[in-house]
mmCIF file with all atom_site columns, C-alpha atoms in Angstrom:
data_model
loop_
_atom_site.group_PDB
_atom_site.id
_atom_site.type_symbol
_atom_site.label_atom_id
_atom_site.label_alt_id
_atom_site.label_comp_id
_atom_site.label_asym_id
_atom_site.label_entity_id
_atom_site.label_seq_id
_atom_site.pdbx_PDB_ins_code
_atom_site.Cartn_x
_atom_site.Cartn_y
_atom_site.Cartn_z
_atom_site.occupancy
_atom_site.B_iso_or_equiv
_atom_site.pdbx_formal_charge
_atom_site.auth_seq_id
_atom_site.auth_comp_id
_atom_site.auth_asym_id
_atom_site.auth_atom_id
_atom_site.pdbx_PDB_model_num
ATOM 1   C CA . MET A 1 1   ? -1.221  -17.586 -10.123 1.00 0.00 ? 230 MET A CA 1
ATOM 2   C CA . ASP A 1 2   ? 2.808   -16.570 -10.744 1.00 0.00 ? 231 ASP A CA 1
ATOM 3   C CA . ASP A 1 3   ? 2.253   -15.412 -13.395 1.00 0.00 ? 232 ASP A CA 1
ATOM 4   C CA . TYR A 1 4   ? -0.898  -13.321 -12.357 1.00 0.00 ? 233 TYR A CA 1
ATOM 5   C CA . LYS A 1 5   ? 0.692   -12.016 -9.564  1.00 0.00 ? 234 LYS A CA 1
ATOM 6   C CA . GLU A 1 6   ? 4.119   -10.698 -11.163 1.00 0.00 ? 235 GLU A CA 1
ATOM 7   C CA . LYS A 1 7   ? 1.590   -8.584  -13.349 1.00 0.00 ? 236 LYS A CA 1
ATOM 8   C CA . ILE A 1 8   ? -0.411  -6.951  -9.738  1.00 0.00 ? 237 ILE A CA 1
ATOM 9   C CA . LEU A 1 9   ? 2.569   -6.177  -8.443  1.00 0.00 ? 238 LEU A CA 1
ATOM 10  C CA . LYS A 1 10  ? 4.065   -4.877  -12.051 1.00 0.00 ? 239 LYS A CA 1
ATOM 11  C CA . VAL A 1 11  ? 0.943   -2.389  -11.877 1.00 0.00 ? 240 VAL A CA 1
ATOM 12  C CA . CYS A 1 12  ? 1.127   -1.618  -8.402  1.00 0.00 ? 241 CYS A CA 1
ATOM 13  C CA . ASN A 1 13  ? 4.380   -0.459  -8.447  1.00 0.00 ? 242 ASN A CA 1
ATOM 14  C CA . ASP A 1 14  ? 4.598   0.794   -11.683 1.00 0.00 ? 243 ASP A CA 1
ATOM 15  C CA . ILE A 1 15  ? 1.882   3.725   -10.700 1.00 0.00 ? 244 ILE A CA 1
ATOM 16  C CA . ARG A 1 16  ? 4.168   4.860   -7.183  1.00 0.00 ? 245 ARG A CA 1
ATOM 17  C CA . LYS A 1 17  ? 6.531   6.697   -9.988  1.00 0.00 ? 246 LYS A CA 1
ATOM 18  C CA . GLY A 1 18  ? 6.311   10.430  -9.140  1.00 0.00 ? 247 GLY A CA 1
ATOM 19  C CA . THR A 1 19  ? 3.894   10.021  -5.899  1.00 0.00 ? 248 THR A CA 1
ATOM 20  C CA . LEU A 1 20  ? 4.888   10.066  -2.040  1.00 0.00 ? 249 LEU A CA 1
ATOM 21  C CA . MET A 1 21  ? 5.226   6.273   -2.389  1.00 0.00 ? 250 MET A CA 1
ATOM 22  C CA . GLU A 1 22  ? 8.197   6.373   -4.544  1.00 0.00 ? 251 GLU A CA 1
ATOM 23  C CA . THR A 1 23  ? 9.710   9.167   -2.154  1.00 0.00 ? 252 THR A CA 1
ATOM 24  C CA . LEU A 1 24  ? 9.158   6.503   0.601   1.00 0.00 ? 253 LEU A CA 1
ATOM 25  C CA . ASP A 1 25  ? 10.215  4.059   -1.281  1.00 0.00 ? 254 ASP A CA 1
ATOM 26  C CA . ILE A 1 26  ? 7.715   1.733   -0.929  1.00 0.00 ? 255 ILE A CA 1
ATOM 27  C CA . GLU A 1 27  ? 7.397   -0.873  -2.842  1.00 0.00 ? 256 GLU A CA 1
ATOM 28  C CA . TYR A 1 28  ? 4.830   -4.079  -3.402  1.00 0.00 ? 257 TYR A CA 1
ATOM 29  C CA . ILE A 1 29  ? 5.999   -6.913  -3.177  1.00 0.00 ? 258 ILE A CA 1
ATOM 30  C CA . ASP A 1 30  ? 3.314   -9.875  -2.495  1.00 0.00 ? 259 ASP A CA 1
ATOM 31  C CA . VAL A 1 31  ? -0.214  -10.564 -3.354  1.00 0.00 ? 260 VAL A CA 1
ATOM 32  C CA . GLY A 1 32  ? -2.672  -13.206 -2.566  1.00 0.00 ? 261 GLY A CA 1
ATOM 33  C CA . GLN A 1 33  ? -6.706  -13.918 -3.114  1.00 0.00 ? 262 GLN A CA 1
ATOM 34  C CA . ASN A 1 34  ? -7.497  -11.094 -0.163  1.00 0.00 ? 263 ASN A CA 1
ATOM 35  C CA . PHE A 1 35  ? -4.066  -9.303  0.466   1.00 0.00 ? 264 PHE A CA 1
ATOM 36  C CA . LEU A 1 36  ? -1.678  -7.052  -0.642  1.00 0.00 ? 265 LEU A CA 1
ATOM 37  C CA . ILE A 1 37  ? 1.778   -6.647  1.078   1.00 0.00 ? 266 ILE A CA 1
ATOM 38  C CA . ALA A 1 38  ? 4.508   -3.712  0.516   1.00 0.00 ? 267 ALA A CA 1
ATOM 39  C CA . LYS A 1 39  ? 7.304   -3.098  2.370   1.00 0.00 ? 268 LYS A CA 1
ATOM 40  C CA . MET A 1 40  ? 9.425   0.246   2.986   1.00 0.00 ? 269 MET A CA 1
ATOM 41  C CA . PRO A 1 41  ? 13.160  0.702   5.008   1.00 0.00 ? 270 PRO A CA 1
ATOM 42  C CA . VAL A 1 42  ? 13.051  2.735   7.776   1.00 0.00 ? 271 VAL A CA 1
ATOM 43  C CA . THR A 1 43  ? 16.039  5.018   6.896   1.00 0.00 ? 272 THR A CA 1
ATOM 44  C CA . PRO A 1 44  ? 16.128  8.944   8.419   1.00 0.00 ? 273 PRO A CA 1
ATOM 45  C CA . LYS A 1 45  ? 13.961  10.375  5.809   1.00 0.00 ? 274 LYS A CA 1
ATOM 46  C CA . VAL A 1 46  ? 10.521  8.549   7.832   1.00 0.00 ? 275 VAL A CA 1
ATOM 47  C CA . TYR A 1 47  ? 12.245  9.419   11.129  1.00 0.00 ? 276 TYR A CA 1
ATOM 48  C CA . GLN A 1 48  ? 11.193  11.484  13.906  1.00 0.00 ? 277 GLN A CA 1
ATOM 49  C CA . PRO A 1 49  ? 13.920  13.729  15.466  1.00 0.00 ? 278 PRO A CA 1
ATOM 50  C CA . ASP A 1 50  ? 14.522  11.234  17.788  1.00 0.00 ? 279 ASP A CA 1
ATOM 51  C CA . GLY A 1 51  ? 15.425  8.166   15.052  1.00 0.00 ? 280 GLY A CA 1
ATOM 52  C CA . VAL A 1 52  ? 12.706  6.256   15.207  1.00 0.00 ? 281 VAL A CA 1
ATOM 53  C CA . LEU A 1 53  ? 10.244  5.858   12.729  1.00 0.00 ? 282 LEU A CA 1
ATOM 54  C CA . HIS A 1 54  ? 7.417   8.508   12.602  1.00 0.00 ? 283 HIS A CA 1
ATOM 55  C CA . GLY A 1 55  ? 3.882   7.662   12.979  1.00 0.00 ? 284 GLY A CA 1
ATOM 56  C CA . GLY A 1 56  ? 2.795   9.431   9.567   1.00 0.00 ? 285 GLY A CA 1
ATOM 57  C CA . ALA A 1 57  ? 4.942   7.494   7.865   1.00 0.00 ? 286 ALA A CA 1
ATOM 58  C CA . SER A 1 58  ? 3.868   4.294   9.300   1.00 0.00 ? 287 SER A CA 1
ATOM 59  C CA . VAL A 1 59  ? 0.273   5.730   8.212   1.00 0.00 ? 288 VAL A CA 1
ATOM 60  C CA . ALA A 1 60  ? 1.023   7.119   4.608   1.00 0.00 ? 289 ALA A CA 1
ATOM 61  C CA . LEU A 1 61  ? 2.457   3.090   4.232   1.00 0.00 ? 290 LEU A CA 1
ATOM 62  C CA . ALA A 1 62  ? -1.421  1.876   5.436   1.00 0.00 ? 291 ALA A CA 1
ATOM 63  C CA . GLU A 1 63  ? -3.039  4.247   2.820   1.00 0.00 ? 292 GLU A CA 1
ATOM 64  C CA . SER A 1 64  ? -0.912  3.394   -0.071  1.00 0.00 ? 293 SER A CA 1
ATOM 65  C CA . VAL A 1 65  ? -1.052  -0.158  0.760   1.00 0.00 ? 294 VAL A CA 1
ATOM 66  C CA . GLY A 1 66  ? -5.056  -0.239  1.504   1.00 0.00 ? 295 GLY A CA 1
ATOM 67  C CA . SER A 1 67  ? -5.822  1.711   -1.292  1.00 0.00 ? 296 SER A CA 1
ATOM 68  C CA . ALA A 1 68  ? -3.687  0.018   -3.781  1.00 0.00 ? 297 ALA A CA 1
ATOM 69  C CA . ALA A 1 69  ? -5.278  -2.892  -2.562  1.00 0.00 ? 298 ALA A CA 1
ATOM 70  C CA . SER A 1 70  ? -8.627  -1.428  -3.606  1.00 0.00 ? 299 SER A CA 1
ATOM 71  C CA . TYR A 1 71  ? -7.624  -0.841  -7.036  1.00 0.00 ? 300 TYR A CA 1
ATOM 72  C CA . VAL A 1 72  ? -6.569  -4.021  -7.333  1.00 0.00 ? 301 VAL A CA 1
ATOM 73  C CA . PHE A 1 73  ? -9.120  -6.191  -5.582  1.00 0.00 ? 302 PHE A CA 1
ATOM 74  C CA . LEU A 1 74  ? -12.488 -3.744  -7.460  1.00 0.00 ? 303 LEU A CA 1
ATOM 75  C CA . ASP A 1 75  ? -12.681 -2.556  -10.928 1.00 0.00 ? 304 ASP A CA 1
ATOM 76  C CA . GLY A 1 76  ? -9.903  -0.026  -11.090 1.00 0.00 ? 305 GLY A CA 1
ATOM 77  C CA . GLN A 1 77  ? -10.368 0.732   -14.514 1.00 0.00 ? 306 GLN A CA 1
ATOM 78  C CA . SER A 1 78  ? -14.174 1.812   -13.658 1.00 0.00 ? 307 SER A CA 1
ATOM 79  C CA . PHE A 1 79  ? -13.965 3.077   -10.127 1.00 0.00 ? 308 PHE A CA 1
ATOM 80  C CA . PHE A 1 80  ? -11.893 6.005   -8.521  1.00 0.00 ? 309 PHE A CA 1
ATOM 81  C CA . VAL A 1 81  ? -10.595 4.333   -5.148  1.00 0.00 ? 310 VAL A CA 1
ATOM 82  C CA . ARG A 1 82  ? -10.218 7.381   -2.383  1.00 0.00 ? 311 ARG A CA 1
ATOM 83  C CA . GLY A 1 83  ? -9.347  6.808   1.324   1.00 0.00 ? 312 GLY A CA 1
ATOM 84  C CA . ILE A 1 84  ? -12.019 8.129   3.641   1.00 0.00 ? 313 ILE A CA 1
ATOM 85  C CA . GLU A 1 85  ? -10.889 7.038   7.116   1.00 0.00 ? 314 GLU A CA 1
ATOM 86  C CA . ILE A 1 86  ? -7.492  6.024   8.605   1.00 0.00 ? 315 ILE A CA 1
ATOM 87  C CA . ALA A 1 87  ? -7.139  5.211   11.865  1.00 0.00 ? 316 ALA A CA 1
ATOM 88  C CA . ALA A 1 88  ? -3.525  3.556   13.932  1.00 0.00 ? 317 ALA A CA 1
ATOM 89  C CA . ASN A 1 89  ? -2.258  2.171   16.238  1.00 0.00 ? 318 ASN A CA 1
ATOM 90  C CA . HIS A 1 90  ? 1.361   2.553   16.955  1.00 0.00 ? 319 HIS A CA 1
ATOM 91  C CA . VAL A 1 91  ? 2.308   -0.305  19.318  1.00 0.00 ? 320 VAL A CA 1
ATOM 92  C CA . ARG A 1 92  ? 5.897   -0.350  18.500  1.00 0.00 ? 321 ARG A CA 1
ATOM 93  C CA . SER A 1 93  ? 9.109   1.552   17.110  1.00 0.00 ? 322 SER A CA 1
ATOM 94  C CA . VAL A 1 94  ? 11.722  0.672   15.114  1.00 0.00 ? 323 VAL A CA 1
ATOM 95  C CA . LYS A 1 95  ? 14.650  2.443   13.969  1.00 0.00 ? 324 LYS A CA 1
ATOM 96  C CA . GLU A 1 96  ? 16.632  0.576   11.578  1.00 0.00 ? 325 GLU A CA 1
ATOM 97  C CA . GLY A 1 97  ? 15.444  -2.136  8.409   1.00 0.00 ? 326 GLY A CA 1
ATOM 98  C CA . TYR A 1 98  ? 12.149  -2.602  6.940   1.00 0.00 ? 327 TYR A CA 1
ATOM 99  C CA . VAL A 1 99  ? 8.481   -2.506  7.987   1.00 0.00 ? 328 VAL A CA 1
ATOM 100 C CA . PHE A 1 100 ? 5.991   -4.489  6.098   1.00 0.00 ? 329 PHE A CA 1
ATOM 101 C CA . ALA A 1 101 ? 2.466   -3.641  5.316   1.00 0.00 ? 330 ALA A CA 1
ATOM 102 C CA . ARG A 1 102 ? -0.108  -6.231  4.866   1.00 0.00 ? 331 ARG A CA 1
ATOM 103 C CA . ALA A 1 103 ? -3.544  -5.266  4.224   1.00 0.00 ? 332 ALA A CA 1
ATOM 104 C CA . THR A 1 104 ? -6.265  -7.388  3.973   1.00 0.00 ? 333 THR A CA 1
ATOM 105 C CA . ILE A 1 105 ? -9.980  -7.124  3.387   1.00 0.00 ? 334 ILE A CA 1
ATOM 106 C CA . ILE A 1 106 ? -12.794 -6.800  6.346   1.00 0.00 ? 335 ILE A CA 1
ATOM 107 C CA . HIS A 1 107 ? -15.499 -5.257  4.567   1.00 0.00 ? 336 HIS A CA 1
ATOM 108 C CA . LYS A 1 108 ? -15.970 -5.371  0.738   1.00 0.00 ? 337 LYS A CA 1
ATOM 109 C CA . GLY A 1 109 ? -19.179 -3.112  -0.029  1.00 0.00 ? 338 GLY A CA 1
ATOM 110 C CA . ARG A 1 110 ? -20.292 -1.710  -3.104  1.00 0.00 ? 339 ARG A CA 1
ATOM 111 C CA . THR A 1 111 ? -19.766 1.702   -2.081  1.00 0.00 ? 340 THR A CA 1
ATOM 112 C CA . THR A 1 112 ? -17.303 1.466   0.794   1.00 0.00 ? 341 THR A CA 1
ATOM 113 C CA . GLN A 1 113 ? -15.107 -1.136  1.928   1.00 0.00 ? 342 GLN A CA 1
ATOM 114 C CA . LEU A 1 114 ? -12.904 -1.944  5.104   1.00 0.00 ? 343 LEU A CA 1
ATOM 115 C CA . TRP A 1 115 ? -9.129  -2.959  5.365   1.00 0.00 ? 344 TRP A CA 1
ATOM 116 C CA . GLU A 1 116 ? -7.450  -4.377  8.043   1.00 0.00 ? 345 GLU A CA 1
ATOM 117 C CA . ILE A 1 117 ? -3.307  -2.661  7.644   1.00 0.00 ? 346 ILE A CA 1
ATOM 118 C CA . ARG A 1 118 ? -0.768  -4.603  10.093  1.00 0.00 ? 347 ARG A CA 1
ATOM 119 C CA . ILE A 1 119 ? 2.574   -2.912  9.770   1.00 0.00 ? 348 ILE A CA 1
ATOM 120 C CA . THR A 1 120 ? 5.340   -5.436  11.228  1.00 0.00 ? 349 THR A CA 1
ATOM 121 C CA . ASP A 1 121 ? 9.129   -5.540  11.116  1.00 0.00 ? 350 ASP A CA 1
ATOM 122 C CA . GLU A 1 122 ? 11.439  -8.307  9.858   1.00 0.00 ? 351 GLU A CA 1
ATOM 123 C CA . GLU A 1 123 ? 10.980  -10.178 13.024  1.00 0.00 ? 352 GLU A CA 1
ATOM 124 C CA . ASP A 1 124 ? 6.625   -10.296 12.461  1.00 0.00 ? 353 ASP A CA 1
ATOM 125 C CA . ARG A 1 125 ? 6.478   -8.069  15.958  1.00 0.00 ? 354 ARG A CA 1
ATOM 126 C CA . LEU A 1 126 ? 3.247   -6.167  15.196  1.00 0.00 ? 355 LEU A CA 1
ATOM 127 C CA . ILE A 1 127 ? 4.587   -2.006  14.469  1.00 0.00 ? 356 ILE A CA 1
ATOM 128 C CA . SER A 1 128 ? 1.504   -0.463  14.562  1.00 0.00 ? 357 SER A CA 1
ATOM 129 C CA . LEU A 1 129 ? -2.004  -1.502  13.527  1.00 0.00 ? 358 LEU A CA 1
ATOM 130 C CA . CYS A 1 130 ? -4.413  0.252   11.147  1.00 0.00 ? 359 CYS A CA 1
ATOM 131 C CA . LYS A 1 131 ? -8.577  0.422   9.851   1.00 0.00 ? 360 LYS A CA 1
ATOM 132 C CA . LEU A 1 132 ? -8.671  1.766   6.417   1.00 0.00 ? 361 LEU A CA 1
ATOM 133 C CA . THR A 1 133 ? -11.926 3.309   5.051   1.00 0.00 ? 362 THR A CA 1
ATOM 134 C CA . THR A 1 134 ? -12.379 3.418   0.984   1.00 0.00 ? 363 THR A CA 1
ATOM 135 C CA . ILE A 1 135 ? -14.649 4.574   -0.856  1.00 0.00 ? 364 ILE A CA 1
ATOM 136 C CA . ALA A 1 136 ? -14.953 3.138   -5.065  1.00 0.00 ? 365 ALA A CA 1
ATOM 137 C CA . LEU A 1 137 ? -16.649 6.068   -7.011  1.00 0.00 ? 366 LEU A CA 1
ATOM 138 C CA . PRO A 1 138 ? -17.823 5.611   -10.616 1.00 0.00 ? 367 PRO A CA 1
ATOM 139 C CA . LYS A 1 139 ? -15.159 7.137   -12.945 1.00 0.00 ? 368 LYS A CA 1
#
């Protein structure tokens, strides 16, 4: 299983190159049977003007990990995966350290998938709770 995990994480991290995920320093760090986890550093490049994590950066993290999870848990070689709706509730601010996004499948349909993405800080406090709907389109 560890070898399989490493391969999946390598693929996820390799496809970040030249994308928003690389710009935001998002790194995929863990994968399991029904989840994928990524982390993002909270630095001035993801701040809003008053020096806390921008909600848009949190949403970008959530959509990135949810879409990557769809790619991993569906047949990414046969389908294009696209986010079609995302909703986010931001419940706590954070100024430094890392935030972690865990995407867990709620519904895995043939065409659409529903993901819950919990963004937490280094002390596992909830920062944002997001819901992402993805669609799988045949290539």
